[in-house]
Short mmCIF file of C-alpha atoms in Angstrom, two decimals:
data_model
loop_
_atom_site.label_atom_id
_atom_site.label_comp_id
_atom_site.label_asym_id
_atom_site.label_seq_id
_atom_site.Cartn_x
_atom_site.Cartn_y
_atom_site.Cartn_z
CA UNK D 21 154.87 179.51 144.44
CA UNK D 22 151.57 178.86 146.23
CA UNK D 23 151.05 179.62 149.89
CA UNK D 24 150.49 176.78 152.33
CA UNK D 25 146.83 177.75 152.78
CA UNK D 26 146.31 177.67 149.05
CA UNK D 27 147.92 174.23 148.81
CA UNK D 28 145.60 172.90 151.51
CA UNK D 29 142.58 174.16 149.55
CA UNK D 30 143.80 172.39 146.37
CA UNK D 31 144.33 169.13 148.25
CA UNK D 32 140.86 169.37 149.79
CA UNK D 33 139.30 170.10 146.37
CA UNK D 34 141.15 167.17 144.76
CA UNK D 35 139.93 164.77 147.43
CA UNK D 36 136.36 166.04 147.00
CA UNK D 37 136.48 165.55 143.21
CA UNK D 38 137.91 162.05 143.58
CA UNK D 39 135.20 161.22 146.10
CA UNK D 40 132.44 162.40 143.79
CA UNK D 41 133.98 160.60 140.81
CA UNK D 42 134.12 157.44 142.87
CA UNK D 43 130.50 157.83 143.96
CA UNK D 44 129.32 158.59 140.41
CA UNK D 45 131.21 155.52 139.15
CA UNK D 46 129.49 153.31 141.73
CA UNK D 47 126.07 154.72 140.80
CA UNK D 48 126.67 154.29 137.07
CA UNK D 49 127.89 150.73 137.61
CA UNK D 50 124.86 149.94 139.72
CA UNK D 51 122.49 151.38 137.11
CA UNK D 52 124.29 149.59 134.32
CA UNK D 53 124.15 146.29 136.20
CA UNK D 54 120.47 146.77 136.94
CA UNK D 55 119.79 147.52 133.29
CA UNK D 56 121.48 144.30 132.26
CA UNK D 57 119.41 142.30 134.74
CA UNK D 58 116.16 143.89 133.57
CA UNK D 59 117.05 143.32 129.94
CA UNK D 60 117.98 139.72 130.68
CA UNK D 61 114.65 139.11 132.38
CA UNK D 62 112.77 140.61 129.45
CA UNK D 63 114.50 138.12 127.20
CA UNK D 64 114.17 134.98 129.27
CA UNK D 65 110.95 135.38 131.20
CA UNK D 66 108.47 134.03 128.62
CA UNK D 67 105.96 133.14 131.29
CA UNK D 68 104.66 136.70 131.51
CA UNK D 69 104.39 138.12 127.99
CA UNK D 70 102.97 141.57 127.53
CA UNK D 71 100.17 140.67 125.12
CA UNK D 72 99.29 137.45 123.28
CA UNK D 73 100.89 133.99 123.25
CA UNK D 74 101.11 131.50 120.44
CA UNK D 75 102.28 128.06 121.53
CA UNK D 76 103.78 125.91 118.81
CA UNK D 77 103.44 122.12 119.00
CA UNK D 78 106.64 120.28 118.22
CA UNK D 79 105.93 117.01 116.44
CA UNK D 80 109.53 116.08 115.68
CA UNK D 81 111.41 113.42 117.56
CA UNK D 82 114.54 115.51 118.20
CA UNK D 83 115.92 117.92 120.77
CA UNK D 84 114.55 121.03 119.10
CA UNK D 85 112.48 123.12 121.47
CA UNK D 86 109.14 124.88 121.37
CA UNK D 87 109.06 128.66 121.03
CA UNK D 88 106.52 131.31 121.86
CA UNK D 89 105.68 134.32 119.73
CA UNK D 90 104.90 137.70 121.28
CA UNK D 91 104.14 141.09 119.81
CA UNK D 92 107.74 142.10 120.48
CA UNK D 93 108.78 140.94 117.04
CA UNK D 94 112.26 142.48 117.14
CA UNK D 95 113.33 140.49 120.18
CA UNK D 96 115.03 137.17 119.71
CA UNK D 97 112.82 134.11 120.48
CA UNK D 98 114.05 132.07 123.41
CA UNK D 99 113.40 128.35 123.88
CA UNK D 100 110.81 127.44 126.48
CA UNK D 101 112.14 123.95 127.03
CA UNK D 102 115.43 122.34 126.19
CA UNK D 103 114.45 118.90 127.36
CA UNK D 104 111.14 117.33 128.34
CA UNK D 105 110.51 114.13 130.28
CA UNK D 106 109.38 111.16 128.18
CA UNK D 107 105.59 111.51 127.82
CA UNK D 108 103.31 108.78 129.14
CA UNK D 109 101.08 107.30 126.44
CA UNK D 110 97.36 106.89 126.87
CA UNK D 111 95.19 104.48 124.91
CA UNK D 112 91.76 105.19 123.47
CA UNK D 113 90.10 104.10 126.69
CA UNK D 114 92.06 106.57 128.75
CA UNK D 115 94.15 103.88 130.49
CA UNK D 116 97.92 103.83 130.63
CA UNK D 117 99.35 101.72 127.87
CA UNK D 118 102.79 100.98 126.51
CA UNK D 119 101.25 101.02 123.06
CA UNK D 120 100.14 104.04 121.03
CA UNK D 121 97.17 106.18 121.86
CA UNK D 122 95.85 109.68 122.11
CA UNK D 123 98.12 112.73 122.39
CA UNK D 124 98.94 113.52 126.02
CA UNK D 125 99.99 116.96 127.22
CA UNK D 126 103.12 117.04 129.41
CA UNK D 127 103.73 120.02 131.70
CA UNK D 128 107.18 121.56 131.20
CA UNK D 129 109.82 120.67 133.74
CA UNK D 130 110.41 123.95 135.50
CA UNK D 131 113.60 125.42 136.97
CA UNK D 132 113.85 126.57 140.56
CA UNK D 133 113.44 130.19 139.50
CA UNK D 134 110.22 129.37 137.63
CA UNK D 135 108.85 127.53 140.65
CA UNK D 136 109.51 130.57 142.80
CA UNK D 137 107.71 132.74 140.28
CA UNK D 138 104.68 130.44 140.48
CA UNK D 139 104.33 131.48 144.13
CA UNK D 140 103.55 134.95 142.82
CA UNK D 141 100.89 133.69 140.40
CA UNK D 142 102.98 133.16 137.26
CA UNK D 143 101.86 130.16 135.16
CA UNK D 144 104.27 128.11 133.12
CA UNK D 145 103.19 127.24 129.56
CA UNK D 146 101.91 123.79 128.60
CA UNK D 147 103.94 122.07 125.92
CA UNK D 148 102.67 119.16 123.81
CA UNK D 149 105.01 116.54 122.42
CA UNK D 150 104.14 113.37 120.48
CA UNK D 151 105.85 110.02 120.73
CA UNK D 152 107.07 108.39 117.49
CA UNK D 153 104.17 105.95 117.49
CA UNK D 154 101.68 108.74 118.07
CA UNK D 155 103.19 110.71 115.22
CA UNK D 156 102.79 107.77 112.85
CA UNK D 157 99.15 107.28 113.87
CA UNK D 158 98.11 110.92 114.03
CA UNK D 159 99.70 112.44 110.95
CA UNK D 160 97.12 114.37 108.98
CA UNK D 161 95.61 112.59 106.03
CA UNK D 162 96.32 114.35 102.74
CA UNK D 163 94.99 114.03 99.21
CA UNK D 164 97.92 111.79 98.29
CA UNK D 165 96.74 109.20 100.84
CA UNK D 166 93.32 108.76 99.20
CA UNK D 167 92.63 106.62 96.13
CA UNK D 168 89.35 107.06 94.25
CA UNK D 169 87.74 104.04 92.62
CA UNK D 170 85.30 105.34 90.02
CA UNK D 171 82.70 103.04 88.51
CA UNK D 172 81.79 103.94 84.94
CA UNK D 173 80.06 102.70 81.83
CA UNK D 174 81.64 102.68 78.36
CA UNK D 175 78.31 103.62 76.75
CA UNK D 176 78.07 106.85 78.76
CA UNK D 177 81.76 107.65 79.10
CA UNK D 178 81.72 110.50 76.56
CA UNK D 179 79.18 112.29 78.78
CA UNK D 180 80.22 111.21 82.27
CA UNK D 181 83.91 112.04 81.84
CA UNK D 182 83.00 115.72 81.76
CA UNK D 183 81.75 115.42 85.36
CA UNK D 184 85.04 113.89 86.46
CA UNK D 185 87.03 116.70 84.85
CA UNK D 186 85.26 119.17 87.15
CA UNK D 187 86.76 117.80 90.36
CA UNK D 188 89.76 115.73 89.28
CA UNK D 189 93.17 117.30 89.95
CA UNK D 190 95.83 115.88 87.61
CA UNK D 191 99.06 114.90 89.38
CA UNK D 192 97.40 115.47 92.76
CA UNK D 193 94.38 113.19 93.09
CA UNK D 194 94.95 109.44 92.74
CA UNK D 195 92.53 106.91 91.39
CA UNK D 196 91.22 104.70 88.61
CA UNK D 197 88.12 104.60 86.42
CA UNK D 198 86.74 101.08 85.96
CA UNK D 199 84.80 100.48 82.73
CA UNK D 200 83.19 97.42 81.21
CA UNK D 201 84.83 97.87 77.80
CA UNK D 202 87.64 99.83 76.19
CA UNK D 203 86.92 103.38 75.02
CA UNK D 204 88.77 105.89 72.87
CA UNK D 205 91.00 108.17 74.88
CA UNK D 206 92.87 111.39 74.19
CA UNK D 207 96.13 112.64 75.63
CA UNK D 208 96.19 115.31 78.32
CA UNK D 209 92.45 115.18 79.00
CA UNK D 210 93.06 115.61 82.70
CA UNK D 211 91.40 112.33 83.64
CA UNK D 212 92.42 109.36 85.81
CA UNK D 213 93.70 106.14 84.26
CA UNK D 214 91.12 103.77 82.81
CA UNK D 215 91.05 100.05 83.63
CA UNK D 216 88.72 97.29 82.49
CA UNK D 217 86.87 95.42 85.22
CA UNK D 218 87.41 91.71 85.72
CA UNK D 219 85.02 89.04 84.47
CA UNK D 220 81.98 88.51 86.73
CA UNK D 221 80.13 85.92 84.65
CA UNK D 222 80.75 83.24 87.30
CA UNK D 223 78.64 85.12 89.87
CA UNK D 224 74.89 84.53 90.19
CA UNK D 225 72.51 87.48 89.80
CA UNK D 226 68.79 86.87 90.25
CA UNK D 227 67.30 90.33 90.85
CA UNK D 228 64.81 90.97 88.03
CA UNK D 229 64.79 94.74 88.41
CA UNK D 230 68.53 95.32 88.53
CA UNK D 231 71.45 94.83 86.15
CA UNK D 232 74.42 92.48 86.28
CA UNK D 233 76.76 95.46 86.14
CA UNK D 234 76.14 95.76 89.89
CA UNK D 235 78.41 92.74 90.37
CA UNK D 236 81.25 94.42 88.49
CA UNK D 237 80.82 97.73 90.30
CA UNK D 238 80.74 96.10 93.73
CA UNK D 239 84.30 94.85 93.13
CA UNK D 240 85.78 98.28 92.32
CA UNK D 241 87.43 98.74 95.74
CA UNK D 242 88.88 95.23 95.73
CA UNK D 243 90.24 95.57 92.18
CA UNK D 244 91.71 98.98 93.00
CA UNK D 245 93.42 97.52 96.06
CA UNK D 246 94.99 94.78 93.96
CA UNK D 247 96.74 97.38 91.79
CA UNK D 248 99.22 97.66 94.64
CA UNK D 249 99.43 101.44 95.01
CA UNK D 250 101.76 102.64 97.77
CA UNK D 251 101.08 104.91 100.75
CA UNK D 252 97.28 104.43 100.61
CA UNK D 253 95.13 105.07 103.66
CA UNK D 254 91.63 105.25 102.18
CA UNK D 255 89.70 104.02 99.17
CA UNK D 256 86.79 106.22 98.11
CA UNK D 257 84.19 104.56 95.88
CA UNK D 258 81.99 106.68 93.61
CA UNK D 259 80.09 106.66 90.33
CA UNK D 260 81.24 108.45 87.19
CA UNK D 261 78.37 110.94 87.54
CA UNK D 262 79.44 111.95 91.05
CA UNK D 263 81.32 115.20 91.72
CA UNK D 264 83.47 115.10 94.86
CA UNK D 265 84.48 118.08 97.01
CA UNK D 266 87.98 116.73 97.43
CA UNK D 267 89.12 119.02 100.24
CA UNK D 268 86.04 118.16 102.28
CA UNK D 269 86.64 114.46 101.71
CA UNK D 270 90.14 114.92 103.12
CA UNK D 271 88.83 116.84 106.13
CA UNK D 272 86.32 114.13 106.99
CA UNK D 273 88.72 111.23 106.65
CA UNK D 274 91.37 113.04 108.70
CA UNK D 275 89.12 112.63 111.73
CA UNK D 276 89.53 108.84 111.69
CA UNK D 277 92.47 106.56 112.35
CA UNK D 278 93.10 104.93 108.98
CA UNK D 279 94.69 101.89 110.67
CA UNK D 280 91.32 100.81 112.07
CA UNK D 281 88.32 99.31 110.26
CA UNK D 282 86.12 102.11 108.92
CA UNK D 283 83.25 102.05 106.42
CA UNK D 284 82.12 105.66 106.09
CA UNK D 285 79.19 106.95 104.08
CA UNK D 286 75.61 108.10 104.32
CA UNK D 287 72.13 107.72 102.94
CA UNK D 288 71.43 109.58 99.74
CA UNK D 289 67.98 108.29 98.87
CA UNK D 290 64.41 108.62 100.09
CA UNK D 291 62.91 107.22 103.28
CA UNK D 292 61.14 104.47 101.34
CA UNK D 293 64.36 103.39 99.64
CA UNK D 294 66.21 103.41 102.97
CA UNK D 295 63.55 101.06 104.31
CA UNK D 296 63.79 98.83 101.25
CA UNK D 297 67.56 98.68 101.03
CA UNK D 298 69.12 99.63 104.37
CA UNK D 299 69.59 102.51 106.74
CA UNK D 300 72.96 100.95 107.58
CA UNK D 301 74.16 101.15 103.98
CA UNK D 302 76.54 103.77 102.63
CA UNK D 303 74.98 104.65 99.28
CA UNK D 304 77.39 104.34 96.39
CA UNK D 305 75.95 107.18 94.36
CA UNK D 306 77.03 109.70 96.95
CA UNK D 307 80.26 107.83 97.51
CA UNK D 308 81.68 105.99 100.50
CA UNK D 309 85.12 105.43 102.00
CA UNK D 310 86.80 102.24 103.24
CA UNK D 311 90.00 102.28 105.27
CA UNK D 312 92.93 100.36 103.85
CA UNK D 313 92.98 97.49 106.40
CA UNK D 314 89.24 96.98 105.98
CA UNK D 315 89.67 96.92 102.20
CA UNK D 316 92.27 94.18 102.68
CA UNK D 317 89.81 92.07 104.68
CA UNK D 318 87.06 92.74 102.15
CA UNK D 319 89.27 91.58 99.28
CA UNK D 320 89.87 88.23 101.01
CA UNK D 321 86.19 87.32 101.24
CA UNK D 322 84.24 89.45 98.79
CA UNK D 323 83.88 86.89 96.00
CA UNK D 324 82.46 84.34 98.44
CA UNK D 325 80.22 87.02 99.90
CA UNK D 326 78.86 88.06 96.49
CA UNK D 327 77.83 84.49 95.78
CA UNK D 328 75.69 84.47 98.92
CA UNK D 329 73.60 87.49 97.86
CA UNK D 330 72.45 86.94 94.24
CA UNK D 331 69.03 88.53 94.91
CA UNK D 332 70.36 91.94 96.00
CA UNK D 333 69.78 94.86 93.65
CA UNK D 334 72.93 96.96 93.43
CA UNK D 335 76.59 97.16 94.27
CA UNK D 336 76.39 99.24 97.43
CA UNK D 337 73.97 96.88 99.19
CA UNK D 338 76.35 94.02 98.35
CA UNK D 339 79.19 95.98 99.96
CA UNK D 340 77.03 96.56 103.04
CA UNK D 341 76.13 92.87 103.21
CA UNK D 342 79.82 91.95 103.20
CA UNK D 343 80.51 94.52 105.91
CA UNK D 344 77.88 92.81 108.04
CA UNK D 345 79.66 89.48 107.55
CA UNK D 346 82.94 91.04 108.60
CA UNK D 347 81.30 91.88 111.90
CA UNK D 348 81.83 95.56 111.35
CA UNK D 349 78.34 96.82 112.04
CA UNK D 350 77.38 94.13 114.55
CA UNK D 351 80.49 94.12 116.68
CA UNK D 352 81.50 97.76 116.22
CA UNK D 353 78.28 99.73 115.81
CA UNK D 354 78.08 103.40 114.97
CA UNK D 355 77.17 104.39 118.55
CA UNK D 356 77.04 102.64 121.93
CA UNK D 357 73.90 102.44 124.02
CA UNK D 358 73.67 105.80 125.82
CA UNK D 359 70.19 106.01 127.33
CA UNK D 360 66.79 104.34 127.69
CA UNK D 361 63.70 106.55 127.59
CA UNK D 362 59.94 106.37 128.25
CA UNK D 363 60.32 103.31 130.45
CA UNK D 364 56.83 103.75 131.90
CA UNK D 365 55.17 102.85 128.59
CA UNK D 366 57.15 99.69 127.78
CA UNK D 367 57.13 96.27 129.35
CA UNK D 368 60.01 95.39 131.72
CA UNK D 369 63.08 94.59 129.65
CA UNK D 370 63.40 91.25 131.48
CA UNK D 371 60.36 89.00 131.90
CA UNK D 372 58.77 88.38 135.29
CA UNK D 373 60.44 91.42 136.85
CA UNK D 374 59.29 94.90 137.70
CA UNK D 375 60.61 97.74 135.54
CA UNK D 376 62.99 98.92 138.24
CA UNK D 377 64.31 95.47 139.14
CA UNK D 378 64.81 94.66 135.44
CA UNK D 379 66.89 97.79 134.95
CA UNK D 380 68.95 97.01 138.04
CA UNK D 381 69.51 93.53 136.61
CA UNK D 382 70.75 95.02 133.33
CA UNK D 383 73.22 97.20 135.25
CA UNK D 384 75.10 94.06 136.30
CA UNK D 385 76.37 93.80 132.75
CA UNK D 386 76.71 97.56 132.32
CA UNK D 387 79.03 97.72 135.32
CA UNK D 388 81.26 95.01 133.85
CA UNK D 389 81.54 96.45 130.32
CA UNK D 390 79.36 99.42 129.43
CA UNK D 391 80.89 99.78 125.95
CA UNK D 392 79.66 96.34 124.86
CA UNK D 393 76.22 96.43 126.42
CA UNK D 394 73.55 95.21 123.97
CA UNK D 395 76.01 95.27 121.07
CA UNK D 396 75.17 92.52 118.63
CA UNK D 397 77.39 89.65 117.54
CA UNK D 398 76.33 86.94 115.11
CA UNK D 399 77.59 83.38 114.71
CA UNK D 400 76.47 80.06 113.29
CA UNK D 401 76.38 76.54 114.69
CA UNK D 402 77.55 74.46 111.74
CA UNK D 403 76.67 71.16 113.38
CA UNK D 404 73.06 72.00 114.17
CA UNK D 405 72.54 74.54 111.39
CA UNK D 406 71.50 77.31 113.78
CA UNK D 407 71.78 81.09 113.54
CA UNK D 408 72.74 82.77 116.83
CA UNK D 409 72.45 86.45 117.77
CA UNK D 410 74.10 87.74 120.95
CA UNK D 411 73.09 91.12 122.35
CA UNK D 412 75.80 91.08 124.96
CA UNK D 413 74.68 91.61 128.54
CA UNK D 414 71.02 91.28 127.62
CA UNK D 415 69.77 88.43 125.48
CA UNK D 416 70.80 85.54 123.21
CA UNK D 417 68.55 84.28 120.40
CA UNK D 418 68.90 80.94 118.61
CA UNK D 419 67.02 80.36 115.36
CA UNK D 420 66.68 77.19 113.34
CA UNK D 421 68.15 77.49 109.84
CA UNK D 422 70.38 80.19 108.43
CA UNK D 423 69.61 83.89 108.27
CA UNK D 424 72.26 86.08 106.68
CA UNK D 425 74.12 88.56 108.91
CA UNK D 426 72.43 91.32 106.91
CA UNK D 427 69.03 90.01 108.08
CA UNK D 428 70.15 89.10 111.59
CA UNK D 429 71.40 92.60 112.36
CA UNK D 430 67.88 94.00 111.77
CA UNK D 431 65.72 93.90 114.92
CA UNK D 432 62.49 91.97 114.54
CA UNK D 433 59.28 93.94 115.09
CA UNK D 434 58.57 92.82 118.63
CA UNK D 435 57.67 96.43 119.48
CA UNK D 436 55.10 99.01 118.38
CA UNK D 437 55.38 102.46 116.90
CA UNK D 438 54.96 105.33 119.36
CA UNK D 439 51.72 106.15 117.52
CA UNK D 440 50.08 102.76 117.56
CA UNK D 441 47.73 103.49 114.67
CA UNK D 442 50.61 104.64 112.45
CA UNK D 443 52.36 102.45 109.94
CA UNK D 444 54.20 99.89 112.08
CA UNK D 445 56.97 99.69 109.46
CA UNK D 446 57.68 103.43 109.49
CA UNK D 447 60.74 103.36 111.72
CA UNK D 448 63.86 105.41 111.08
CA UNK D 449 65.87 102.17 110.96
CA UNK D 450 65.51 98.80 109.27
CA UNK D 451 63.36 96.10 110.87
CA UNK D 452 62.22 92.64 109.87
CA UNK D 453 58.79 91.09 110.45
CA UNK D 454 58.23 88.60 113.23
CA UNK D 455 58.30 85.09 111.77
CA UNK D 456 54.89 83.40 111.84
CA UNK D 457 56.12 79.92 111.04
CA UNK D 458 56.37 77.94 114.31
CA UNK D 459 59.75 76.52 113.35
CA UNK D 460 61.20 79.97 112.76
CA UNK D 461 60.36 81.33 116.19
CA UNK D 462 63.60 82.16 118.03
CA UNK D 463 64.59 80.51 121.30
CA UNK D 464 65.30 83.37 123.70
CA UNK D 465 67.82 83.27 126.56
CA UNK D 466 67.92 86.23 128.96
CA UNK D 467 70.96 87.24 130.97
CA UNK D 468 70.82 85.78 134.45
CA UNK D 469 74.31 86.59 135.73
CA UNK D 470 77.44 88.44 134.65
CA UNK D 471 80.81 88.41 136.39
CA UNK D 472 84.51 88.93 135.77
CA UNK D 473 86.67 85.79 135.95
CA UNK D 474 90.00 86.89 137.42
CA UNK D 475 91.65 83.61 136.36
CA UNK D 476 90.88 83.85 132.64
CA UNK D 477 90.66 87.66 132.62
CA UNK D 478 87.28 87.40 130.89
CA UNK D 479 83.79 88.71 131.51
CA UNK D 480 81.45 85.72 131.62
CA UNK D 481 77.70 85.87 131.36
CA UNK D 482 75.10 83.13 131.81
CA UNK D 483 71.86 83.37 129.85
CA UNK D 484 68.92 81.13 130.77
CA UNK D 485 66.13 80.01 128.48
CA UNK D 486 62.84 81.85 128.76
CA UNK D 487 60.34 79.47 130.33
CA UNK D 488 57.69 79.90 127.65
CA UNK D 489 56.99 76.65 125.81
CA UNK D 490 58.00 76.67 122.13
CA UNK D 491 55.35 75.83 119.51
CA UNK D 492 55.31 72.43 117.85
CA UNK D 493 57.66 72.21 114.85
CA UNK D 494 57.66 69.50 112.16
CA UNK D 495 61.19 70.17 110.95
CA UNK D 496 63.55 67.24 111.41
CA UNK D 497 66.57 69.39 112.14
CA UNK D 498 67.93 69.63 115.69
CA UNK D 499 66.00 71.92 117.98
CA UNK D 500 67.59 74.43 120.40
CA UNK D 501 64.94 73.27 122.88
CA UNK D 502 67.48 71.05 124.64
CA UNK D 503 69.69 74.05 125.39
CA UNK D 504 68.72 75.45 128.78
CA UNK D 505 71.50 78.02 129.16
CA UNK D 506 74.05 79.88 127.05
CA UNK D 507 77.38 81.20 128.31
CA UNK D 508 78.97 83.81 126.02
CA UNK D 509 82.45 85.04 126.87
CA UNK D 510 82.43 88.55 125.63
CA UNK D 511 82.41 91.45 118.72
CA UNK D 512 83.02 88.15 116.70
CA UNK D 513 81.09 85.13 117.93
CA UNK D 514 82.23 81.49 117.89
CA UNK D 515 80.81 78.20 119.11
CA UNK D 516 83.03 76.52 121.71
CA UNK D 517 83.15 72.71 121.62
CA UNK D 518 79.58 71.81 120.64
CA UNK D 519 78.34 68.57 122.16
CA UNK D 520 75.30 66.61 121.08
CA UNK D 521 73.85 66.01 124.55
CA UNK D 522 75.03 69.17 126.26
CA UNK D 523 72.38 71.41 127.78
CA UNK D 524 74.65 74.46 127.89
CA UNK D 525 75.88 76.20 124.74
CA UNK D 526 79.24 77.93 125.17
CA UNK D 527 79.96 80.93 122.96
CA UNK D 528 83.09 83.04 122.67
CA UNK D 529 82.37 86.69 121.91
CA UNK D 530 85.47 88.83 121.48
CA UNK D 531 87.66 90.80 119.12
CA UNK D 532 87.58 89.56 115.54
CA UNK D 533 90.70 87.78 114.37
CA UNK D 534 92.39 88.67 111.09
CA UNK D 535 90.42 87.25 108.19
CA UNK D 536 87.50 86.15 110.37
CA UNK D 537 84.12 86.31 108.63
CA UNK D 538 80.62 85.63 109.94
CA UNK D 539 79.59 82.90 107.51
CA UNK D 540 78.30 79.34 107.58
#
């Protein structure tokens, strides 16, 4: 039996042990809880990764969420966003639009905790999401979306087919070889299908230096379109002695929206040949591409267009001539007007004004629509048999008779070379000589006023006739001399209600309608 003093010591020791056990338990629980919180933050706090970030763009129209990779590869990836607000779409001009447009970045909707963290300098990631319409317009172009139309000759096929074998990818590339006659073929040669071109004997061809095969070759894109292939975005035209870098073709075409009108190519000849044919022509030898909707419009009018240009040499200049009639190069040029230079050495751009006042006058149109300034549209007055060129916001020219759109889009040489003693034809773009015949001199109407009509939602310009007296003309056709002013309503150009005794000519200049062609 223990003494009372010994019992008191045991009781005191037991209480002390229990106290320490209790304290140790509290400390361990606190440490364990803190460890859980720290671990939880390491998992969820993706806004402050230790090293690099790799944001993934989600292009699927579902509730899947974007993730972020870090160097901590063993840790489970956590979603950044479970739900994003519906993104606002932006059109090509940068304005809000309910239709499709460019990809717009939406900032992630943050939780209250994330907002608090921002006060301490933490930045939330930016997540990009595409709308369904944006996805359909911005999907990358692949090889399967491109169809090659290859122009060949039966006489040279046994040689030229070896070039095609170099770049053709069986079961991957799509396309057709168009020949003038049937040739012997072998199985498994790794070549595209061969078709025979349609009859072109009904078309006129008057160029003494060229060959009639140019007519057949110029219809390669149209005949390939009529084969009815599915899921086509681009047609690429090339000769049988052309070797394509297919992957580079895909990369280039991926930069453009295939739903718009595009005619893409380049010069592949000498400076002299560019002057003779056209700087605006995509040379067929090097190959050129036409977007599917533009190929559809070309197919509707190409046979009529070919008949209007029997004197042209080859197939590619016929294609370019038809593109001019479609309004492609006149209404939608390669580049807008960006700058004017060396103004001290040129005459004022408007007559009877100082250089500065003339430029201020031009800015009236620039302020209304800078994208259309000086862009050319061409139309024809069927009643009076006139050719009309509108350089919007600047000048309108009316010529007696008919000049083709291919000629009208070339500026006449009313200017000099920088080196005045140099060859005045040696410009890096196509020009046409100033007509010497008095009846072929254009009637010029300069912009006098431009304003926006809030009622019709149109930009209206008034162009008054230059006061210089026209030379005497013996032609019996109607003269534009009676027209004192022109009023274009801003790409395709149409005559509005022509009247025999009217002194004002009303033109509509706007977006081309489906199937509209600049022809008389």
